[in-house]
């Protein structure tokens, strides 16, 4: 700790020390200075010993702008929105550079403080004014009705490392902590210390029940007393006070506490509990460590369990299983408080609260009952597993610290792992229009027993994702055309396209395909011209479909295997004309060559014979490879077709010919135009070999099979 007279960032020696500390891993904090120049300090702006202050609100016309522009150190102006642009122009007119860095701060030294970095020229931009309080600007109000502090000079460059106030983990967050009046202290103070604005969150009142015990402890009727909450401790001690008793009444009675916060409340009354869970700070954790009843060593087998009227039976049943007799008394009753103000209820329902921190399962029930369910945009933090289990209210639990880890973190906040990330900051979420819950990968699964640790966890889990501006800016890679071109991962260019082309035998001129406007069945000559034009345009590949004359079709597609068939002749034409300038592909199927229009050979019962068809496909593929095809495309959806074709091509010496697998081809009327294009004479359908449209998993399996069989594309 360093004690400084006055504002610490107005002393050069102290500024040197602060800069030295900033270069380490240590966190910088400052006690609140009571000085007129506190605002620059809260904005992280070291003024040093030499600085100039001017109030331009009083008489701007008679202000000595020449002297202010020539001031050697930082210049601090007290202004309002109406004076800001005029003051900037006056300084520029008096030879202060337009590029001089500036910081405009509104609501200085408060939890609503907001600072915007700009330049002297930027002070004339209305957008800078709105940025100091976007919430007010969005509501159409004058966001600069109060005073503004403008800090001008090179000191602004130090703000990135000395900005301690607005860089706090929860700064700018509005947090609701549903609680009783007695629970408002420690957690609220801790959240506030991290910059959070607390909403009116009283959700339950907890009057003491008349059954709080007293005399039974004095009479020695109990071996143990088990406290499950700080409220139970408070209720018992209040009852003791009514009886005129103090801590001596616990002589001979062992005390167990469900967690450290409860144990701390007991210690505050001068008593050290004998048992606190060593692991999970919960009823289950306490049961893991609680000793079973032993008639030799335990003179009394009774356990006093003072707790709330709505407590669960987990602990009581577990103690009974260990041989103890339980006296379960209602130490206090939880009742719903009056509904919060209308503005609070509206913020709960519309996502006005960035986080809601539940400290018990009863606060979950009470808040939902009196004010409604928090909006999905609000982060839900829970003090422990029982609180988090209130999923029946439809809340998405997101944060809850682990007791063992966070207990150490409270003592050594610089330990690795204390700063954990959770979903994106409030402003980023709202700017993106986020309204739904985060993905399951962003949910937390840790718990704690103490409000202090929960407050710390909310802070530490959000710390890395909170800053004055986003730390990650993907838009940098979209800033210019050249940048976008450089980092493009996927693009669509002509070289990525394959042009289907249909060539028919026995025609003298191209024949239009009526169901495909602009597409034709080519003659050999028109095919050669169109193919050359497509390659010149940059098209990456040509897929050829042959259409034989009707009299050349038969039941086994012989015209497709015939070296003088139209498809094989056309392949040789294009291979001669284009060579390696393009990728020649051939449709390896039988439907255009068969008189029945099916993609395979039929058996005696008129069904497509899979194995006979696959053998025919091998002959087709080899004939197409011999004619110059670089790629063969078996499209008939026969089982084992890829493996058989691969073996056939390799055996014929065409190991470099690529197989394009039609891995998932669904039976569909959308193939109608293609059937017209190849003059298919199909009657019936192809459902026995093409896939059912609704079977996506089956399609994935077919794809895997084709890849395993050797498909290249």
XYZ file of C-alpha atoms in Angstrom:
713
model
C 0.000 0.000 0.000
C 1.234 3.500 -0.875
C -0.204 6.503 0.965
C -0.198 9.737 -1.033
C -1.375 13.185 -0.066
C -4.039 14.302 -2.518
C -4.703 12.771 -5.919
C -2.100 10.005 -6.472
C -1.818 10.503 -10.241
C -0.841 14.155 -9.901
C 2.530 13.279 -8.321
C 5.315 12.349 -10.744
C 7.086 10.015 -8.295
C 3.884 8.087 -7.693
C 3.213 7.845 -11.433
C 6.627 6.183 -11.841
C 5.757 3.666 -9.144
C 2.355 2.958 -10.705
C 3.947 2.355 -14.102
C 6.426 -0.052 -12.504
C 3.622 -2.000 -10.859
C 1.652 -2.034 -14.124
C 4.534 -3.889 -15.775
C 4.092 -6.779 -13.333
C 1.218 -9.251 -12.868
C -0.093 -7.325 -9.866
C -3.466 -5.581 -9.949
C -3.600 -1.821 -9.373
C -6.295 -0.304 -7.182
C -6.773 3.122 -5.666
C -8.637 4.505 -2.708
C -11.249 7.045 -3.715
C -9.599 10.489 -3.798
C -11.592 13.480 -2.641
C -10.103 15.931 -5.127
C -11.583 18.028 -7.956
C -9.271 16.242 -10.415
C -10.451 12.787 -9.421
C -12.188 12.167 -12.759
C -8.998 11.817 -14.849
C -7.616 9.504 -12.163
C -10.728 7.342 -12.382
C -10.308 7.341 -16.160
C -6.731 6.044 -15.810
C -5.083 9.280 -16.926
C -1.937 10.337 -15.000
C -1.805 14.130 -14.918
C 1.574 14.578 -13.264
C 2.638 17.657 -11.348
C 2.217 20.031 -14.283
C -1.289 20.249 -15.676
C -3.809 22.913 -16.558
C -7.469 23.020 -15.559
C -10.073 25.260 -17.171
C -13.826 25.546 -16.773
C -15.144 26.547 -20.184
C -18.747 26.504 -18.993
C -18.491 29.883 -17.282
C -17.421 32.302 -20.007
C -16.154 30.504 -23.123
C -15.973 33.705 -25.180
C -13.455 35.284 -22.801
C -11.411 32.128 -22.239
C -7.694 32.521 -22.994
C -7.574 29.829 -25.671
C -4.096 30.823 -26.746
C -2.722 30.068 -23.264
C -4.654 26.818 -23.009
C -3.414 25.627 -26.399
C 0.177 26.384 -25.373
C -0.085 24.685 -21.943
C 2.906 22.321 -21.482
C 1.159 19.466 -19.647
C -2.208 17.754 -19.818
C -5.184 20.041 -20.307
C -8.381 19.319 -18.374
C -11.570 21.038 -19.475
C -14.785 21.086 -17.494
C -17.541 21.377 -20.075
C -20.999 20.344 -21.156
C -22.142 18.974 -24.480
C -23.055 22.427 -25.727
C -19.483 23.681 -25.230
C -17.541 20.666 -26.398
C -17.417 21.179 -30.176
C -16.893 24.928 -29.847
C -14.031 24.407 -27.384
C -12.339 21.914 -29.703
C -12.547 24.292 -32.658
C -11.142 27.126 -30.548
C -8.127 25.047 -29.513
C -7.535 23.982 -33.119
C -7.759 27.606 -34.245
C -5.041 28.422 -31.696
C -2.596 25.927 -33.218
C -3.275 22.835 -31.091
C -3.002 19.849 -33.441
C -6.235 18.209 -34.576
C -4.688 14.789 -33.876
C -4.043 15.526 -30.194
C -5.496 12.590 -28.203
C -8.429 13.279 -25.896
C -10.658 11.426 -23.461
C -14.220 12.558 -22.754
C -15.596 11.314 -19.426
C -19.216 11.506 -18.285
C -20.586 10.677 -14.814
C -17.049 10.766 -13.440
C -16.097 8.738 -10.329
C -19.487 6.986 -10.262
C -20.391 3.437 -11.233
C -21.923 4.926 -14.392
C -18.702 6.593 -15.503
C -17.999 6.173 -19.192
C -14.935 7.420 -21.039
C -14.427 7.672 -24.782
C -11.046 8.110 -26.448
C -10.897 10.370 -29.482
C -8.874 13.253 -30.897
C -9.324 16.986 -30.700
C -10.936 16.935 -34.138
C -13.165 14.072 -32.994
C -14.674 16.239 -30.261
C -16.701 17.949 -32.971
C -18.361 14.646 -33.901
C -21.798 14.121 -32.262
C -21.131 10.362 -32.239
C -18.464 10.905 -29.578
C -21.018 12.572 -27.352
C -23.465 9.725 -27.734
C -20.773 7.138 -27.017
C -20.277 8.446 -23.492
C -23.790 7.269 -22.606
C -25.366 5.119 -25.350
C -28.253 4.073 -23.136
C -29.422 7.641 -22.741
C -28.878 8.390 -26.398
C -30.963 5.387 -27.367
C -33.792 6.680 -25.230
C -33.720 10.040 -26.905
C -32.543 11.935 -23.822
C -29.662 14.365 -23.571
C -26.907 12.073 -22.414
C -24.665 15.038 -21.521
C -27.032 16.959 -19.283
C -24.363 16.793 -16.539
C -20.758 17.976 -16.648
C -18.142 16.407 -18.867
C -14.444 16.210 -18.123
C -12.212 16.382 -21.200
C -8.579 15.380 -20.753
C -6.323 16.472 -23.625
C -2.701 15.537 -24.226
C -0.184 12.708 -24.481
C -1.225 11.356 -21.091
C -4.116 9.651 -22.901
C -1.663 7.059 -24.235
C -1.208 5.707 -20.682
C -4.872 4.863 -20.297
C -4.575 1.399 -21.831
C -2.528 0.139 -18.862
C -3.809 2.421 -16.079
C -7.549 2.224 -16.735
C -8.436 0.656 -13.366
C -11.999 1.852 -12.738
C -13.858 1.089 -15.961
C -11.867 -2.110 -16.588
C -13.189 -3.877 -13.500
C -14.638 -7.278 -14.270
C -18.310 -6.416 -13.817
C -18.170 -2.738 -14.693
C -21.328 -1.633 -16.456
C -23.222 -4.799 -15.487
C -26.534 -4.565 -13.699
C -26.825 -7.496 -11.306
C -29.856 -8.683 -9.366
C -29.267 -10.575 -6.124
C -32.600 -11.924 -4.819
C -32.130 -12.158 -1.056
C -33.503 -11.377 2.339
C -32.724 -8.095 3.993
C -30.197 -9.747 6.312
C -28.287 -11.238 3.389
C -27.691 -7.956 1.605
C -24.217 -7.197 2.937
C -21.151 -9.172 1.981
C -22.092 -10.398 -1.473
C -23.536 -7.053 -2.552
C -20.443 -5.226 -1.367
C -18.210 -7.605 -3.259
C -20.189 -7.322 -6.485
C -20.123 -3.543 -6.143
C -16.351 -3.615 -5.676
C -16.096 -5.278 -9.084
C -18.113 -2.508 -10.691
C -21.602 -4.007 -10.767
C -24.744 -1.947 -10.299
C -27.111 -3.781 -7.968
C -30.852 -3.906 -8.556
C -33.561 -4.019 -5.923
C -33.574 -7.755 -5.316
C -35.394 -8.455 -2.075
C -37.283 -11.651 -2.849
C -38.022 -13.203 0.544
C -38.592 -12.335 4.157
C -37.454 -14.797 6.807
C -39.178 -14.349 10.168
C -38.004 -16.604 12.962
C -40.271 -19.501 13.855
C -41.459 -19.909 17.430
C -40.040 -23.418 17.525
C -36.397 -22.339 17.593
C -34.751 -24.508 20.249
C -33.072 -23.447 23.445
C -33.935 -25.438 26.518
C -33.102 -28.788 24.914
C -29.484 -27.747 24.449
C -29.184 -26.658 28.058
C -30.644 -29.965 29.283
C -28.022 -31.974 27.369
C -30.511 -33.736 25.109
C -28.356 -33.458 21.970
C -24.959 -34.818 20.945
C -24.809 -32.721 17.761
C -26.394 -29.583 16.373
C -26.208 -29.234 12.593
C -26.520 -25.797 10.996
C -27.454 -25.770 7.304
C -27.485 -21.994 6.748
C -26.519 -18.688 8.269
C -30.218 -17.960 8.778
C -30.508 -20.990 11.053
C -27.532 -19.783 13.099
C -29.080 -16.336 13.437
C -32.476 -17.748 14.445
C -30.999 -19.996 17.149
C -28.883 -17.201 18.619
C -31.844 -14.840 18.704
C -33.810 -17.468 20.608
C -30.907 -17.942 22.999
C -30.899 -14.218 23.633
C -34.545 -14.349 24.616
C -33.692 -17.074 27.173
C -30.737 -15.093 28.494
C -28.282 -17.705 27.197
C -24.935 -17.298 25.461
C -22.253 -19.505 23.903
C -21.754 -21.408 27.164
C -25.060 -23.187 26.496
C -23.239 -25.173 23.780
C -20.860 -26.771 26.271
C -20.695 -30.492 25.557
C -22.559 -30.188 22.239
C -20.729 -30.744 18.960
C -21.492 -28.401 16.081
C -21.472 -29.264 12.385
C -21.915 -26.734 9.586
C -22.854 -27.404 5.987
C -20.309 -24.928 4.617
C -17.674 -22.344 5.411
C -20.004 -19.338 5.378
C -22.229 -21.018 7.944
C -19.153 -21.941 9.987
C -17.945 -18.338 9.864
C -21.264 -17.162 11.298
C -20.893 -19.675 14.150
C -17.323 -18.536 14.802
C -18.577 -14.969 15.037
C -20.326 -16.023 18.249
C -17.098 -17.386 19.734
C -17.572 -21.079 18.904
C -15.502 -23.247 16.560
C -17.518 -25.966 14.815
C -16.202 -29.510 15.057
C -17.194 -30.510 11.535
C -17.256 -28.702 8.190
C -17.319 -30.702 4.920
C -13.864 -31.310 3.535
C -15.222 -31.698 0.012
C -18.448 -30.438 -1.524
C -19.996 -27.720 0.629
C -23.502 -29.160 0.738
C -25.709 -31.550 2.656
C -24.267 -34.465 0.697
C -20.737 -33.293 1.425
C -21.534 -33.075 5.133
C -22.996 -36.579 5.132
C -19.791 -37.911 3.581
C -17.839 -36.715 6.644
C -20.462 -37.140 9.377
C -19.612 -40.018 11.780
C -22.128 -42.822 12.352
C -23.647 -43.226 15.796
C -21.497 -45.315 18.150
C -23.217 -46.446 21.348
C -19.854 -46.771 23.120
C -18.453 -43.319 22.395
C -21.661 -41.298 21.905
C -23.577 -40.886 25.184
C -26.537 -39.318 23.364
C -27.878 -40.374 19.977
C -29.901 -37.258 19.221
C -29.065 -34.582 16.619
C -30.714 -31.165 16.544
C -31.406 -29.949 13.014
C -32.698 -26.335 13.024
C -33.538 -25.200 9.501
C -36.072 -23.588 7.194
C -39.639 -24.754 6.837
C -39.033 -25.576 3.162
C -35.758 -27.491 3.590
C -35.236 -30.786 1.787
C -35.016 -34.149 3.558
C -31.643 -35.204 2.168
C -29.648 -34.410 5.307
C -32.190 -35.727 7.811
C -32.585 -39.042 6.009
C -28.838 -39.456 5.681
C -28.297 -38.891 9.403
C -30.992 -41.434 10.271
C -29.258 -43.972 8.046
C -26.130 -43.403 10.164
C -28.011 -44.344 13.306
C -28.856 -40.904 14.665
C -32.214 -39.798 16.000
C -33.170 -36.471 14.458
C -35.085 -33.627 16.040
C -35.972 -31.569 13.011
C -37.192 -28.124 14.099
C -38.293 -25.152 12.047
C -35.924 -22.375 13.038
C -37.287 -19.862 10.541
C -39.924 -19.615 7.853
C -39.346 -18.318 4.356
C -42.155 -16.169 3.011
C -42.389 -14.166 -0.155
C -41.586 -10.509 0.080
C -43.709 -7.836 -1.531
C -43.252 -7.596 -5.321
C -40.352 -5.374 -6.388
C -41.020 -2.055 -8.123
C -42.521 -2.171 -11.600
C -39.236 -1.051 -13.163
C -37.409 -3.965 -11.537
C -40.019 -6.466 -12.704
C -39.761 -5.107 -16.230
C -35.957 -5.412 -16.185
C -36.233 -9.016 -14.983
C -38.558 -10.013 -17.802
C -36.847 -8.081 -20.609
C -33.200 -8.879 -19.854
C -32.377 -5.543 -18.247
C -30.288 -7.403 -15.682
C -27.063 -8.802 -17.077
C -26.843 -11.378 -14.297
C -29.087 -12.808 -11.590
C -27.272 -14.373 -8.618
C -29.353 -16.847 -6.618
C -28.113 -17.574 -3.096
C -30.569 -20.362 -2.253
C -33.232 -22.522 -3.839
C -35.900 -20.547 -1.968
C -34.820 -17.312 -3.643
C -35.344 -18.995 -7.010
C -38.917 -19.928 -6.117
C -39.672 -16.576 -4.547
C -38.306 -14.437 -7.367
C -40.166 -16.392 -10.038
C -43.298 -16.223 -7.925
C -43.332 -12.480 -7.273
C -41.609 -11.068 -10.356
C -41.498 -13.715 -13.078
C -38.741 -15.710 -14.730
C -35.546 -13.841 -15.714
C -35.013 -13.301 -19.417
C -32.873 -15.882 -21.225
C -30.322 -13.157 -21.975
C -29.496 -12.768 -18.271
C -26.662 -14.862 -16.869
C -27.905 -17.140 -14.080
C -25.450 -17.711 -11.208
C -26.213 -20.192 -8.426
C -24.557 -20.603 -5.056
C -24.608 -24.387 -5.129
C -26.001 -27.561 -6.675
C -29.345 -27.473 -4.877
C -29.953 -23.954 -6.101
C -28.880 -24.922 -9.609
C -31.321 -27.832 -9.624
C -34.283 -25.477 -9.866
C -34.522 -26.232 -13.569
C -38.252 -26.800 -13.248
C -38.595 -23.041 -13.498
C -36.986 -23.115 -16.941
C -33.852 -21.235 -15.900
C -30.574 -21.896 -17.688
C -27.944 -22.227 -14.947
C -24.623 -20.851 -16.129
C -22.236 -19.975 -13.274
C -21.388 -21.461 -9.905
C -17.891 -21.569 -8.384
C -16.195 -24.651 -7.056
C -15.670 -24.309 -3.313
C -12.209 -25.769 -2.987
C -10.803 -23.869 -5.940
C -12.466 -20.590 -5.082
C -11.502 -20.746 -1.412
C -7.874 -20.713 -2.491
C -8.657 -18.092 -5.094
C -9.927 -15.758 -2.386
C -6.490 -15.876 -0.769
C -4.384 -16.004 -3.912
C -6.351 -14.329 -6.736
C -3.346 -14.518 -9.042
C -3.400 -18.338 -9.079
C -3.734 -19.909 -12.553
C -7.282 -20.850 -13.322
C -8.919 -18.088 -11.310
C -9.853 -16.134 -14.422
C -12.299 -18.334 -16.302
C -14.230 -17.350 -19.397
C -17.968 -17.489 -19.881
C -20.247 -16.038 -22.549
C -19.567 -12.743 -24.295
C -19.944 -9.371 -22.571
C -23.235 -7.606 -22.158
C -22.677 -4.936 -24.777
C -21.436 -7.449 -27.332
C -24.456 -9.689 -26.736
C -26.926 -6.859 -27.099
C -25.187 -5.369 -30.096
C -25.491 -8.750 -31.782
C -29.180 -8.974 -30.913
C -28.662 -12.075 -28.776
C -31.885 -13.147 -27.136
C -31.533 -16.866 -26.575
C -29.455 -18.875 -24.143
C -25.841 -19.736 -24.870
C -24.757 -23.052 -26.193
C -24.274 -26.008 -23.840
C -20.515 -25.644 -24.164
C -20.717 -22.269 -22.400
C -22.529 -23.483 -19.308
C -20.766 -23.807 -15.968
C -20.962 -26.815 -13.660
C -19.291 -25.623 -10.443
C -20.756 -24.819 -7.051
C -19.998 -22.973 -3.819
C -21.487 -22.548 -0.373
C -20.653 -18.905 0.236
C -22.033 -15.709 -1.279
C -18.540 -14.211 -1.115
C -17.108 -16.948 -3.286
C -20.051 -16.748 -5.673
C -19.459 -13.022 -6.093
C -15.791 -13.685 -6.712
C -16.609 -16.372 -9.254
C -18.985 -14.155 -11.227
C -16.212 -11.598 -11.377
C -13.407 -13.979 -12.291
C -15.393 -15.965 -14.849
C -16.319 -12.809 -16.702
C -13.059 -10.958 -16.246
C -11.336 -12.240 -19.360
C -14.334 -11.515 -21.571
C -14.982 -8.021 -20.206
C -13.091 -4.959 -21.363
C -13.880 -1.455 -22.525
C -13.827 -2.731 -26.087
C -13.848 -6.247 -27.584
C -10.512 -8.028 -27.304
C -11.293 -10.159 -30.349
C -12.143 -8.278 -33.546
C -12.825 -10.683 -36.435
C -13.931 -7.703 -38.529
C -10.289 -6.755 -38.993
C -10.057 -9.512 -41.591
C -12.999 -8.018 -43.522
C -11.745 -4.438 -43.617
C -10.825 -4.148 -47.321
C -11.418 -5.960 -50.592
C -7.769 -6.985 -50.701
C -7.886 -8.299 -47.135
C -11.024 -10.316 -47.805
C -9.463 -11.733 -50.958
C -6.304 -12.700 -49.075
C -8.049 -14.611 -46.272
C -10.908 -16.090 -48.306
C -11.441 -19.711 -47.291
C -14.140 -20.556 -49.828
C -14.795 -18.984 -53.200
C -16.970 -19.805 -56.202
C -15.293 -19.458 -59.562
C -15.893 -20.946 -63.048
C -13.075 -23.440 -62.451
C -15.202 -24.998 -59.695
C -18.088 -25.753 -62.062
C -18.861 -28.863 -64.128
C -20.974 -28.401 -67.257
C -23.319 -31.304 -68.145
C -23.412 -31.756 -71.943
C -25.694 -34.068 -73.920
C -24.656 -35.432 -77.318
C -27.160 -37.333 -79.478
C -26.580 -39.725 -82.354
C -28.436 -39.370 -85.644
C -29.361 -35.654 -85.517
C -28.242 -32.922 -87.924
C -28.604 -29.897 -85.640
C -28.881 -29.278 -81.875
C -32.226 -30.389 -80.455
C -33.753 -28.269 -77.621
C -34.676 -29.976 -74.347
C -38.099 -28.533 -73.525
C -37.880 -29.049 -69.742
C -34.445 -27.375 -69.666
C -34.751 -24.035 -71.479
C -31.466 -23.071 -73.126
C -30.058 -26.618 -72.957
C -29.804 -28.817 -76.056
C -28.850 -32.273 -77.235
C -25.744 -31.536 -79.314
C -24.517 -32.950 -82.561
C -20.863 -33.986 -82.571
C -19.884 -30.717 -84.260
C -21.945 -28.411 -82.038
C -20.622 -30.277 -78.986
C -17.047 -29.529 -80.013
C -17.794 -25.823 -80.471
C -19.739 -25.520 -77.201
C -17.069 -27.431 -75.266
C -14.309 -25.157 -76.575
C -16.326 -22.078 -75.591
C -16.938 -23.441 -72.079
C -13.257 -24.172 -71.538
C -12.352 -20.695 -72.800
C -14.782 -19.268 -70.231
C -12.895 -21.075 -67.472
C -15.327 -23.921 -66.727
C -13.480 -26.597 -64.791
C -14.928 -29.786 -66.250
C -17.332 -31.275 -68.796
C -19.658 -34.197 -67.940
C -20.827 -36.009 -71.096
C -24.063 -37.943 -71.483
C -24.549 -39.998 -74.659
C -27.975 -40.352 -76.325
C -28.001 -43.246 -78.852
C -30.621 -43.792 -81.521
C -33.683 -45.740 -80.378
C -32.818 -48.661 -82.662
C -29.404 -48.961 -80.982
C -30.848 -49.433 -77.481
C -31.191 -52.905 -75.999
C -31.748 -54.575 -72.634
C -28.106 -54.507 -71.526
C -26.963 -51.096 -72.864
C -24.594 -52.364 -75.532
C -24.350 -48.928 -77.197
C -22.558 -47.608 -74.130
C -19.769 -50.151 -74.455
C -19.471 -49.971 -78.253
C -16.270 -48.039 -79.156
C -18.230 -46.463 -81.991
C -21.137 -45.531 -79.754
C -22.007 -41.844 -79.561
C -20.611 -41.265 -76.050
C -17.244 -42.877 -76.702
C -16.882 -41.143 -80.072
C -17.660 -37.758 -78.491
C -15.094 -38.392 -75.740
C -12.422 -39.031 -78.357
C -13.408 -35.850 -80.215
C -13.041 -33.671 -77.120
C -9.888 -35.419 -75.938
C -8.345 -34.612 -79.317
C -9.566 -30.991 -79.312
C -8.969 -30.033 -75.689
C -6.350 -32.441 -74.377
C -5.451 -31.537 -70.796
C -7.128 -28.106 -70.956
C -10.168 -29.459 -69.145
C -11.367 -32.481 -67.179
C -13.446 -34.846 -69.291
C -16.070 -36.764 -67.326
C -18.428 -39.494 -68.481
C -21.714 -40.664 -67.008
C -21.183 -44.349 -66.249
C -24.753 -45.589 -66.288
C -27.057 -47.670 -68.493
C -30.388 -45.822 -68.479
C -29.659 -43.820 -71.672
C -28.548 -46.989 -73.471
C -31.292 -49.462 -72.407
C -34.672 -49.895 -74.052
C -36.397 -50.195 -70.641
C -34.839 -47.010 -69.201
C -33.522 -48.519 -65.970
C -29.990 -47.947 -64.739
C -29.155 -51.636 -64.816
C -29.701 -55.062 -66.293
C -33.076 -56.689 -65.534
C -33.501 -60.271 -64.364
C -36.221 -62.691 -65.494
C -38.757 -61.063 -63.157
C -38.117 -57.543 -64.413
C -36.061 -56.409 -61.412
C -32.662 -54.738 -61.614
C -29.965 -57.362 -61.064
C -27.309 -55.679 -58.920
C -24.327 -57.925 -59.640
C -24.986 -58.262 -63.379
C -25.330 -54.486 -63.578
C -22.056 -53.895 -61.718
C -20.243 -56.143 -64.193
C -21.682 -54.049 -67.037
C -20.582 -50.834 -65.277
C -16.999 -52.110 -65.269
C -17.131 -52.581 -69.042
C -18.628 -49.092 -69.457
C -15.915 -47.469 -67.322
C -13.074 -49.179 -69.164
C -14.558 -48.194 -72.557
C -14.878 -44.568 -71.412
C -11.315 -44.516 -70.072
C -10.058 -45.897 -73.394
C -11.916 -43.062 -75.174
C -10.160 -40.369 -73.122
C -12.292 -39.824 -70.004
C -10.351 -38.483 -67.029
C -13.239 -39.171 -64.635
C -15.964 -41.816 -64.691
C -19.169 -41.215 -62.740
C -21.155 -44.333 -61.766
C -24.616 -42.928 -60.985
C -26.728 -46.081 -60.807
C -26.496 -46.617 -56.999
C -25.614 -50.305 -57.218
C -24.043 -52.032 -54.215
C -20.286 -52.489 -54.664
C -20.095 -50.513 -57.921
C -17.159 -48.314 -56.900
C -14.939 -51.193 -55.762
C -15.672 -53.232 -58.891
C -14.978 -50.312 -61.231
C -11.744 -49.504 -59.400
C -10.552 -53.062 -59.789
C -11.566 -53.100 -63.465
C -9.819 -49.830 -64.296
C -6.654 -50.845 -62.477
C -6.604 -54.220 -64.228
C -6.923 -52.474 -67.605
C -4.041 -50.127 -66.783
C -6.112 -46.994 -66.071
C -4.927 -46.445 -62.519
C -5.012 -42.635 -62.951
C -8.667 -42.452 -63.988
C -10.732 -40.867 -61.204
C -14.012 -42.271 -59.872
C -16.696 -39.693 -59.066
C -19.192 -41.493 -56.829
C -22.853 -40.530 -56.807
C -22.766 -41.546 -53.164
C -26.224 -40.327 -52.123
C -28.779 -40.212 -54.931
C -32.414 -40.074 -53.884
C -35.392 -41.300 -55.883
C -37.093 -38.111 -57.047
C -39.248 -36.594 -59.759
C -36.658 -33.828 -59.987
C -34.695 -36.137 -62.285
C -37.475 -35.808 -64.872
C -35.685 -33.162 -66.979
C -32.508 -35.263 -67.046
C -34.473 -38.270 -68.242
C -35.804 -36.175 -71.105
C -32.278 -34.942 -71.800
C -30.985 -38.506 -72.292
C -34.215 -39.698 -73.978
C -34.796 -42.323 -71.284
C -37.762 -44.629 -71.926
C -38.277 -45.495 -68.227
C -41.670 -46.754 -67.093
C -42.166 -47.135 -63.348
C -39.623 -45.846 -60.832
C -36.152 -46.492 -59.442
C -36.967 -46.849 -55.753
C -35.348 -50.274 -55.439
C -31.868 -48.853 -56.060
C -32.082 -45.089 -55.490
C -32.476 -43.970 -51.882
C -35.511 -42.935 -49.879
C -35.468 -39.144 -49.399
C -36.249 -39.424 -45.692
C -33.319 -41.684 -44.822
C -30.450 -39.304 -44.069
C -28.553 -41.813 -41.918
C -28.716 -44.345 -44.743
C -27.258 -41.766 -47.110
C -24.320 -41.163 -44.770
C -23.691 -44.907 -44.670
C -23.678 -45.068 -48.492
C -21.130 -42.250 -48.591
C -18.846 -44.086 -46.176
C -19.133 -47.274 -48.229
C -18.149 -45.489 -51.441
C -15.149 -43.888 -49.760
C -14.073 -47.224 -48.326
C -14.368 -48.806 -51.783
C -11.987 -46.280 -53.310
C -14.049 -43.323 -54.542
C -11.844 -40.330 -55.350
C -14.543 -37.655 -55.551
